[in-house]
Structure formats: structure tokens, C-alpha cells
PDB file of C-alpha atoms in Angstrom:
ATOM      1  CA  MET A   1      95.554 -88.531  -7.417  1.00  0.00           C
ATOM      2  CA  THR A   2      96.576 -89.072 -11.014  1.00  0.00           C
ATOM      3  CA  GLY A   3      94.054 -89.678 -13.735  1.00  0.00           C
ATOM      4  CA  THR A   4      93.540 -93.047 -15.356  1.00  0.00           C
ATOM      5  CA  SER A   5      92.467 -92.510 -18.940  1.00  0.00           C
ATOM      6  CA  PRO A   6      89.724 -94.721 -20.371  1.00  0.00           C
ATOM      7  CA  SER A   7      90.398 -96.443 -23.666  1.00  0.00           C
ATOM      8  CA  PRO A   8      89.252 -94.272 -26.589  1.00  0.00           C
ATOM      9  CA  HIS A   9      88.039 -97.443 -28.291  1.00  0.00           C
ATOM     10  CA  LEU A  10      85.410 -98.167 -25.642  1.00  0.00           C
ATOM     11  CA  SER A  11      81.825 -97.198 -26.342  1.00  0.00           C
ATOM     12  CA  SER A  12      79.566 -95.697 -23.698  1.00  0.00           C
ATOM     13  CA  VAL A  13      77.882 -99.101 -23.438  1.00  0.00           C
ATOM     14  CA  ASP A  14      81.265-100.738 -22.785  1.00  0.00           C
ATOM     15  CA  ARG A  15      81.956 -98.195 -20.048  1.00  0.00           C
ATOM     16  CA  ALA A  16      78.513 -98.717 -18.518  1.00  0.00           C
ATOM     17  CA  VAL A  17      79.077-102.473 -18.392  1.00  0.00           C
ATOM     18  CA  GLY A  18      82.525-101.835 -16.946  1.00  0.00           C
ATOM     19  CA  ALA A  19      81.048 -99.658 -14.205  1.00  0.00           C
ATOM     20  CA  PHE A  20      78.731-102.453 -13.134  1.00  0.00           C
ATOM     21  CA  ILE A  21      81.444-105.119 -13.364  1.00  0.00           C
ATOM     22  CA  GLY A  22      83.803-102.893 -11.401  1.00  0.00           C
ATOM     23  CA  LEU A  23      81.167-102.505  -8.694  1.00  0.00           C
ATOM     24  CA  ALA A  24      80.701-106.263  -8.367  1.00  0.00           C
ATOM     25  CA  VAL A  25      84.416-107.120  -8.496  1.00  0.00           C
ATOM     26  CA  GLY A  26      85.312-104.471  -5.940  1.00  0.00           C
ATOM     27  CA  ASP A  27      82.399-105.487  -3.731  1.00  0.00           C
ATOM     28  CA  ALA A  28      83.517-109.121  -3.726  1.00  0.00           C
ATOM     29  CA  LEU A  29      87.116-108.083  -3.062  1.00  0.00           C
ATOM     30  CA  GLY A  30      86.048-106.095  -0.011  1.00  0.00           C
ATOM     31  CA  MET A  31      83.519-108.644   1.254  1.00  0.00           C
ATOM     32  CA  PRO A  32      85.873-110.505   3.632  1.00  0.00           C
ATOM     33  CA  THR A  33      87.294-107.305   5.155  1.00  0.00           C
ATOM     34  CA  GLN A  34      84.170-105.223   5.801  1.00  0.00           C
ATOM     35  CA  SER A  35      83.978-103.699   9.295  1.00  0.00           C
ATOM     36  CA  LEU A  36      87.352-105.160  10.278  1.00  0.00           C
ATOM     37  CA  SER A  37      90.336-103.154  11.499  1.00  0.00           C
ATOM     38  CA  PRO A  38      93.556-103.163   9.459  1.00  0.00           C
ATOM     39  CA  ALA A  39      95.240-105.214  12.178  1.00  0.00           C
ATOM     40  CA  THR A  40      92.462-107.805  12.144  1.00  0.00           C
ATOM     41  CA  ILE A  41      92.524-107.999   8.345  1.00  0.00           C
ATOM     42  CA  THR A  42      96.261-108.647   8.375  1.00  0.00           C
ATOM     43  CA  SER A  43      95.879-111.246  11.106  1.00  0.00           C
ATOM     44  CA  LEU A  44      93.106-113.133   9.294  1.00  0.00           C
ATOM     45  CA  TYR A  45      94.188-112.842   5.669  1.00  0.00           C
ATOM     46  CA  GLY A  46      97.634-111.331   5.382  1.00  0.00           C
ATOM     47  CA  ARG A  47      97.966-109.052   2.358  1.00  0.00           C
ATOM     48  CA  ILE A  48      94.939-109.484   0.099  1.00  0.00           C
ATOM     49  CA  THR A  49      95.825-109.491  -3.609  1.00  0.00           C
ATOM     50  CA  ALA A  50      92.907-111.556  -4.927  1.00  0.00           C
ATOM     51  CA  HIS A  51      89.418-112.613  -3.960  1.00  0.00           C
ATOM     52  CA  VAL A  52      89.310-114.597  -0.726  1.00  0.00           C
ATOM     53  CA  GLY A  53      86.488-116.090   1.294  1.00  0.00           C
ATOM     54  CA  GLY A  54      85.103-114.600   4.476  1.00  0.00           C
ATOM     55  CA  ALA A  55      86.759-115.866   7.643  1.00  0.00           C
ATOM     56  CA  THR A  56      84.562-117.357  10.346  1.00  0.00           C
ATOM     57  CA  GLN A  57      85.353-114.268  12.431  1.00  0.00           C
ATOM     58  CA  GLN A  58      83.875-111.984   9.749  1.00  0.00           C
ATOM     59  CA  PRO A  59      80.867-110.302  11.437  1.00  0.00           C
ATOM     60  CA  TYR A  60      78.767-109.862   8.278  1.00  0.00           C
ATOM     61  CA  ALA A  61      80.045-112.463   5.837  1.00  0.00           C
ATOM     62  CA  PRO A  62      81.377-115.419   7.834  1.00  0.00           C
ATOM     63  CA  GLY A  63      82.277-118.332   5.612  1.00  0.00           C
ATOM     64  CA  LEU A  64      81.129-116.747   2.346  1.00  0.00           C
ATOM     65  CA  PRO A  65      83.047-118.160  -0.646  1.00  0.00           C
ATOM     66  CA  ALA A  66      85.659-116.085  -2.436  1.00  0.00           C
ATOM     67  CA  GLY A  67      84.113-113.869  -5.095  1.00  0.00           C
ATOM     68  CA  THR A  68      80.745-113.543  -3.364  1.00  0.00           C
ATOM     69  CA  VAL A  69      79.088-110.144  -3.716  1.00  0.00           C
ATOM     70  CA  THR A  70      77.192-108.420  -0.915  1.00  0.00           C
ATOM     71  CA  ASP A  71      74.163-106.179  -0.584  1.00  0.00           C
ATOM     72  CA  ASP A  72      76.110-103.483  -2.454  1.00  0.00           C
ATOM     73  CA  THR A  73      75.839-105.323  -5.759  1.00  0.00           C
ATOM     74  CA  GLU A  74      72.495-106.968  -5.051  1.00  0.00           C
ATOM     75  CA  GLN A  75      70.803-103.647  -4.300  1.00  0.00           C
ATOM     76  CA  ALA A  76      72.435-102.036  -7.339  1.00  0.00           C
ATOM     77  CA  ILE A  77      70.858-104.751  -9.497  1.00  0.00           C
ATOM     78  CA  LEU A  78      67.557-104.065  -7.738  1.00  0.00           C
ATOM     79  CA  VAL A  79      67.831-100.351  -8.576  1.00  0.00           C
ATOM     80  CA  ALA A  80      68.664-101.143 -12.203  1.00  0.00           C
ATOM     81  CA  ASP A  81      65.640-103.417 -12.460  1.00  0.00           C
ATOM     82  CA  LEU A  82      63.347-100.747 -10.997  1.00  0.00           C
ATOM     83  CA  LEU A  83      64.706 -98.118 -13.392  1.00  0.00           C
ATOM     84  CA  LEU A  84      64.003-100.383 -16.350  1.00  0.00           C
ATOM     85  CA  LYS A  85      60.505-101.265 -15.173  1.00  0.00           C
ATOM     86  CA  GLY A  86      59.692 -97.668 -14.259  1.00  0.00           C
ATOM     87  CA  GLY A  87      60.900 -96.041 -17.458  1.00  0.00           C
ATOM     88  CA  GLY A  88      63.768 -94.328 -15.667  1.00  0.00           C
ATOM     89  CA  HIS A  89      61.883 -93.547 -12.474  1.00  0.00           C
ATOM     90  CA  ILE A  90      61.506 -95.313  -9.128  1.00  0.00           C
ATOM     91  CA  SER A  91      58.412 -94.774  -7.015  1.00  0.00           C
ATOM     92  CA  PRO A  92      58.883 -95.016  -3.236  1.00  0.00           C
ATOM     93  CA  GLU A  93      56.163 -97.662  -3.048  1.00  0.00           C
ATOM     94  CA  ASP A  94      57.834 -99.855  -5.682  1.00  0.00           C
ATOM     95  CA  PHE A  95      61.233 -99.396  -4.074  1.00  0.00           C
ATOM     96  CA  ALA A  96      59.962-100.282  -0.604  1.00  0.00           C
ATOM     97  CA  ARG A  97      58.199-103.370  -1.945  1.00  0.00           C
ATOM     98  CA  ALA A  98      61.286-104.488  -3.857  1.00  0.00           C
ATOM     99  CA  LEU A  99      63.509-104.016  -0.813  1.00  0.00           C
ATOM    100  CA  LEU A 100      61.130-106.025   1.368  1.00  0.00           C
ATOM    101  CA  ASN A 101      61.093-108.853  -1.172  1.00  0.00           C
ATOM    102  CA  TRP A 102      64.874-108.752  -1.425  1.00  0.00           C
ATOM    103  CA  GLU A 103      65.176-108.807   2.374  1.00  0.00           C
ATOM    104  CA  GLU A 104      63.066-111.974   2.497  1.00  0.00           C
ATOM    105  CA  GLU A 105      65.423-113.622   0.006  1.00  0.00           C
ATOM    106  CA  VAL A 106      68.440-112.545   2.051  1.00  0.00           C
ATOM    107  CA  ILE A 107      66.926-113.997   5.220  1.00  0.00           C
ATOM    108  CA  GLU A 108      66.155-117.273   3.442  1.00  0.00           C
ATOM    109  CA  ARG A 109      69.836-117.484   2.466  1.00  0.00           C
ATOM    110  CA  GLY A 110      70.830-116.929   6.084  1.00  0.00           C
ATOM    111  CA  SER A 111      72.552-113.620   5.343  1.00  0.00           C
ATOM    112  CA  HIS A 112      70.327-111.198   7.246  1.00  0.00           C
ATOM    113  CA  ASP A 113      73.384-109.408   8.626  1.00  0.00           C
ATOM    114  CA  LEU A 114      74.073-108.088   5.115  1.00  0.00           C
ATOM    115  CA  LEU A 115      71.425-105.412   5.632  1.00  0.00           C
ATOM    116  CA  GLY A 116      72.882-102.053   6.626  1.00  0.00           C
ATOM    117  CA  PRO A 117      71.508-100.163   9.628  1.00  0.00           C
ATOM    118  CA  SER A 118      69.693 -97.450   7.670  1.00  0.00           C
ATOM    119  CA  THR A 119      68.004 -99.874   5.287  1.00  0.00           C
ATOM    120  CA  LYS A 120      67.078-102.208   8.126  1.00  0.00           C
ATOM    121  CA  ALA A 121      65.540 -99.348  10.134  1.00  0.00           C
ATOM    122  CA  ALA A 122      63.606 -98.036   7.129  1.00  0.00           C
ATOM    123  CA  LEU A 123      62.177-101.448   6.281  1.00  0.00           C
ATOM    124  CA  GLU A 124      61.049-101.939   9.872  1.00  0.00           C
ATOM    125  CA  LYS A 125      59.075 -98.693   9.557  1.00  0.00           C
ATOM    126  CA  VAL A 126      57.583 -99.782   6.231  1.00  0.00           C
ATOM    127  CA  ARG A 127      56.450-103.082   7.735  1.00  0.00           C
ATOM    128  CA  ALA A 128      54.842-101.142  10.581  1.00  0.00           C
ATOM    129  CA  GLY A 129      52.741 -99.251   8.024  1.00  0.00           C
ATOM    130  CA  ALA A 130      54.745 -96.057   7.561  1.00  0.00           C
ATOM    131  CA  ASP A 131      54.584 -94.105   4.305  1.00  0.00           C
ATOM    132  CA  PRO A 132      57.799 -95.022   2.415  1.00  0.00           C
ATOM    133  CA  THR A 133      58.361 -91.350   1.617  1.00  0.00           C
ATOM    134  CA  THR A 134      58.949 -90.791   5.348  1.00  0.00           C
ATOM    135  CA  THR A 135      61.064 -93.800   6.310  1.00  0.00           C
ATOM    136  CA  GLY A 136      64.514 -92.593   5.281  1.00  0.00           C
ATOM    137  CA  THR A 137      64.791 -89.412   7.333  1.00  0.00           C
ATOM    138  CA  THR A 138      67.611 -90.711   9.549  1.00  0.00           C
ATOM    139  CA  GLY A 139      69.597 -92.735   6.994  1.00  0.00           C
ATOM    140  CA  THR A 140      73.127 -91.335   6.839  1.00  0.00           C
ATOM    141  CA  THR A 141      75.139 -94.477   6.076  1.00  0.00           C
ATOM    142  CA  ASN A 142      76.547 -95.554   2.720  1.00  0.00           C
ATOM    143  CA  GLY A 143      73.645 -97.679   1.458  1.00  0.00           C
ATOM    144  CA  SER A 144      72.431 -95.094  -1.027  1.00  0.00           C
ATOM    145  CA  ALA A 145      75.919 -94.621  -2.486  1.00  0.00           C
ATOM    146  CA  MET A 146      76.720 -98.319  -2.797  1.00  0.00           C
ATOM    147  CA  ARG A 147      73.706 -99.047  -5.020  1.00  0.00           C
ATOM    148  CA  VAL A 148      73.496 -95.884  -7.148  1.00  0.00           C
ATOM    149  CA  THR A 149      75.723 -96.912 -10.092  1.00  0.00           C
ATOM    150  CA  PRO A 150      72.695 -97.680 -12.329  1.00  0.00           C
ATOM    151  CA  VAL A 151      71.485 -94.090 -11.899  1.00  0.00           C
ATOM    152  CA  GLY A 152      74.849 -92.808 -13.106  1.00  0.00           C
ATOM    153  CA  ILE A 153      74.578 -95.152 -16.076  1.00  0.00           C
ATOM    154  CA  ALA A 154      71.029 -94.097 -16.929  1.00  0.00           C
ATOM    155  CA  TYR A 155      71.359 -90.340 -16.423  1.00  0.00           C
ATOM    156  CA  GLY A 156      73.747 -87.694 -17.643  1.00  0.00           C
ATOM    157  CA  THR A 157      74.393 -84.546 -15.637  1.00  0.00           C
ATOM    158  CA  ALA A 158      73.524 -81.930 -18.261  1.00  0.00           C
ATOM    159  CA  ASP A 159      69.982 -81.764 -16.878  1.00  0.00           C
ATOM    160  CA  LEU A 160      70.758 -81.192 -13.209  1.00  0.00           C
ATOM    161  CA  LYS A 161      67.124 -81.291 -12.116  1.00  0.00           C
ATOM    162  CA  ALA A 162      66.459 -84.662 -13.750  1.00  0.00           C
ATOM    163  CA  PHE A 163      69.736 -86.055 -12.413  1.00  0.00           C
ATOM    164  CA  ALA A 164      68.997 -84.876  -8.866  1.00  0.00           C
ATOM    165  CA  GLU A 165      65.479 -86.314  -8.999  1.00  0.00           C
ATOM    166  CA  ALA A 166      66.773 -89.688 -10.167  1.00  0.00           C
ATOM    167  CA  VAL A 167      69.374 -89.848  -7.400  1.00  0.00           C
ATOM    168  CA  HIS A 168      66.783 -88.774  -4.838  1.00  0.00           C
ATOM    169  CA  GLU A 169      64.358 -91.460  -5.995  1.00  0.00           C
ATOM    170  CA  SER A 170      67.069 -94.064  -5.423  1.00  0.00           C
ATOM    171  CA  CYS A 171      67.767 -92.986  -1.837  1.00  0.00           C
ATOM    172  CA  ARG A 172      64.482 -91.499  -0.528  1.00  0.00           C
ATOM    173  CA  VAL A 173      63.060 -94.651   1.090  1.00  0.00           C
ATOM    174  CA  THR A 174      66.163 -95.439   3.165  1.00  0.00           C
ATOM    175  CA  HIS A 175      68.608 -92.494   3.015  1.00  0.00           C
ATOM    176  CA  ASN A 176      66.560 -89.305   2.610  1.00  0.00           C
ATOM    177  CA  THR A 177      69.173 -87.085   4.253  1.00  0.00           C
ATOM    178  CA  GLN A 178      71.771 -84.614   3.072  1.00  0.00           C
ATOM    179  CA  GLN A 179      74.524 -87.139   3.754  1.00  0.00           C
ATOM    180  CA  GLY A 180      72.704 -89.989   2.028  1.00  0.00           C
ATOM    181  CA  PHE A 181      71.839 -87.874  -1.002  1.00  0.00           C
ATOM    182  CA  GLN A 182      75.253 -86.262  -1.436  1.00  0.00           C
ATOM    183  CA  GLY A 183      77.081 -89.571  -1.115  1.00  0.00           C
ATOM    184  CA  ALA A 184      74.860 -91.166  -3.732  1.00  0.00           C
ATOM    185  CA  ALA A 185      75.010 -88.136  -6.017  1.00  0.00           C
ATOM    186  CA  LEU A 186      78.815 -88.063  -5.958  1.00  0.00           C
ATOM    187  CA  ILE A 187      79.081 -91.700  -7.004  1.00  0.00           C
ATOM    188  CA  ALA A 188      76.376 -91.389  -9.657  1.00  0.00           C
ATOM    189  CA  ALA A 189      77.941 -88.240 -11.094  1.00  0.00           C
ATOM    190  CA  ALA A 190      81.421 -89.784 -11.216  1.00  0.00           C
ATOM    191  CA  VAL A 191      80.024 -92.848 -12.990  1.00  0.00           C
ATOM    192  CA  SER A 192      78.108 -90.662 -15.435  1.00  0.00           C
ATOM    193  CA  HIS A 193      81.143 -88.539 -16.303  1.00  0.00           C
ATOM    194  CA  GLY A 194      83.285 -91.654 -16.629  1.00  0.00           C
ATOM    195  CA  ILE A 195      80.836 -93.147 -19.100  1.00  0.00           C
ATOM    196  CA  ASP A 196      81.078 -89.897 -21.056  1.00  0.00           C
ATOM    197  CA  GLY A 197      84.829 -90.479 -21.337  1.00  0.00           C
ATOM    198  CA  ALA A 198      86.351 -88.597 -18.400  1.00  0.00           C
ATOM    199  CA  ASP A 199      89.450 -90.067 -16.785  1.00  0.00           C
ATOM    200  CA  THR A 200      89.537 -90.754 -13.043  1.00  0.00           C
ATOM    201  CA  ARG A 201      90.670 -87.296 -11.919  1.00  0.00           C
ATOM    202  CA  ALA A 202      88.374 -85.485 -14.330  1.00  0.00           C
ATOM    203  CA  ALA A 203      85.389 -87.612 -13.300  1.00  0.00           C
ATOM    204  CA  ILE A 204      85.993 -86.867  -9.618  1.00  0.00           C
ATOM    205  CA  ASP A 205      86.389 -83.134 -10.218  1.00  0.00           C
ATOM    206  CA  ALA A 206      83.292 -83.048 -12.421  1.00  0.00           C
ATOM    207  CA  ALA A 207      81.303 -84.987  -9.824  1.00  0.00           C
ATOM    208  CA  LEU A 208      82.262 -82.526  -7.092  1.00  0.00           C
ATOM    209  CA  ASP A 209      81.194 -79.619  -9.280  1.00  0.00           C
ATOM    210  CA  THR A 210      77.945 -81.341 -10.264  1.00  0.00           C
ATOM    211  CA  VAL A 211      76.890 -82.156  -6.710  1.00  0.00           C
ATOM    212  CA  SER A 212      77.682 -78.629  -5.507  1.00  0.00           C
ATOM    213  CA  ARG A 213      74.902 -77.433  -7.833  1.00  0.00           C
ATOM    214  CA  LEU A 214      72.230 -79.996  -6.926  1.00  0.00           C
ATOM    215  CA  ASN A 215      69.130 -79.502  -4.838  1.00  0.00           C
ATOM    216  CA  ALA A 216      66.849 -82.175  -3.401  1.00  0.00           C
ATOM    217  CA  PRO A 217      64.120 -82.215  -0.726  1.00  0.00           C
ATOM    218  CA  VAL A 218      66.169 -84.131   1.826  1.00  0.00           C
ATOM    219  CA  HIS A 219      66.231 -83.937   5.603  1.00  0.00           C
ATOM    220  CA  TRP A 220      68.977 -82.233   7.547  1.00  0.00           C
ATOM    221  CA  VAL A 221      70.665 -84.543  10.032  1.00  0.00           C
ATOM    222  CA  GLU A 222      73.535 -83.522  12.268  1.00  0.00           C
ATOM    223  CA  GLY A 223      76.854 -84.650  10.895  1.00  0.00           C
ATOM    224  CA  ALA A 224      79.612 -83.798   8.464  1.00  0.00           C
ATOM    225  CA  GLU A 225      78.747 -82.647   4.950  1.00  0.00           C
ATOM    226  CA  VAL A 226      79.796 -85.392   2.545  1.00  0.00           C
ATOM    227  CA  LEU A 227      80.647 -82.972  -0.264  1.00  0.00           C
ATOM    228  CA  ALA A 228      83.009 -80.954   1.941  1.00  0.00           C
ATOM    229  CA  ARG A 229      84.664 -84.073   3.344  1.00  0.00           C
ATOM    230  CA  THR A 230      85.130 -85.503  -0.138  1.00  0.00           C
ATOM    231  CA  ARG A 231      86.802 -82.311  -1.340  1.00  0.00           C
ATOM    232  CA  TRP A 232      89.154 -82.532   1.632  1.00  0.00           C
ATOM    233  CA  ALA A 233      89.895 -86.214   0.995  1.00  0.00           C
ATOM    234  CA  VAL A 234      90.785 -85.895  -2.682  1.00  0.00           C
TER     235      VAL A 234
END
């Protein structure tokens, strides 16, 4: 993978805004293809080179207009809002409450299928009266990574303890596992290093190094280690 150098004329604020815009644009671009095989994507859409609407056969976004974002962007905005209201911190109680309120809005829009399996399972436990610090112990899907961009914007990686705590706060309620934490931490660290001016390759390498030195009180769940798989992939 070759590095893509950021413009030296961009401020850290410009890069932070770009990270959020990139999340939303990429989310909307992938909306019509999520959970579909390459063959099905080609059959339904041909080669996708711009935003297109969700086909009626789309299992999670049937008929959504071109350019529509999904839970990836909506939950990232939710995390950003909680960080602002909490002075840089997210309590599990506030996060659980915000997710429940967001879920109600999603259901009212008729898009309940947008909820991922880990988030859906965690919210069912919260509604049943479970402590939100205990509801994410089986969440190993990508929900924590998809929404963590605001943490990478808000936190640098020089203070590893503070960075790890912030990432953990963003995933504890729904993805309090090694896989959930490492996936989120890798994205947040790459965003953070990118905002500091690193190019693509440097941001990825720095993120891998950062996450290898993080500790968080997460649950072990059988499955591949995200950090090791990411090293292999890149």
C-alpha cells in the first residue's frame, strides 16, 4: 500500500472535518452493497462508481435513496455528541440511553434492520434491566469500529492510557471484547495520526504500533485477534 500524503496547507481542524466527511461519504457509497456478494453486487448495480440507491433486494437498505448514510454515520454522530456533552468522556448509562433513543428513531423511520447484531443484543439486555457495563461482553462485530472516528478526532495517542480509556468508553456497552476494542482502537488511532499529518501508510503503521501497546478491561471471546489479522492484511 502506498501512502497518500495529506495537503500541508490543511489544519488539524480541516483534517478532522475531512475524517467525518470521509466516513459519511464512504458509508453512503457502501450502503447499497452491504452484506451482498460480489456477484450479487455486479448483478444488481454493475460497476459502482458513484452513489446509488439501495435495490429492493438489499437486505438492510432496500429502496434507500442514493447518498443515504447508515447506522455507521448516525452512531458516529451520537458518539461525537456524547463526547461533547460529557467533556470528553462517555458514561455507560448515557451511552445506553442514547442508543435506546436512537433505536426508537430508527424504528419510527422503518429502518430497524440497520441495527447490527451486537448492538441489537446489547440493547435487548439493557431494556431487560441489565447493567450497561455488562451488556457488551459478546460483541465482536464491527459496530465499535464504525462509530469511533470522533474518538480519534478528540484524542491523540501520546497519552496511551487516556486514549485507551476513551476508546473503551465508546465500545463498552455493545462491544466490550478484545475484538471490538482492537477494531475500534485501530480506526481511532489511524484517524488521530492522520489528523496529526501522517499519510495513509504512516497512519496505518502508527495505528498498529499504538494498539499493540494498549490495555483495556475487555472480555476475551474466542476468535481471531484483530490486530494480528490487520498486520497480515496490510
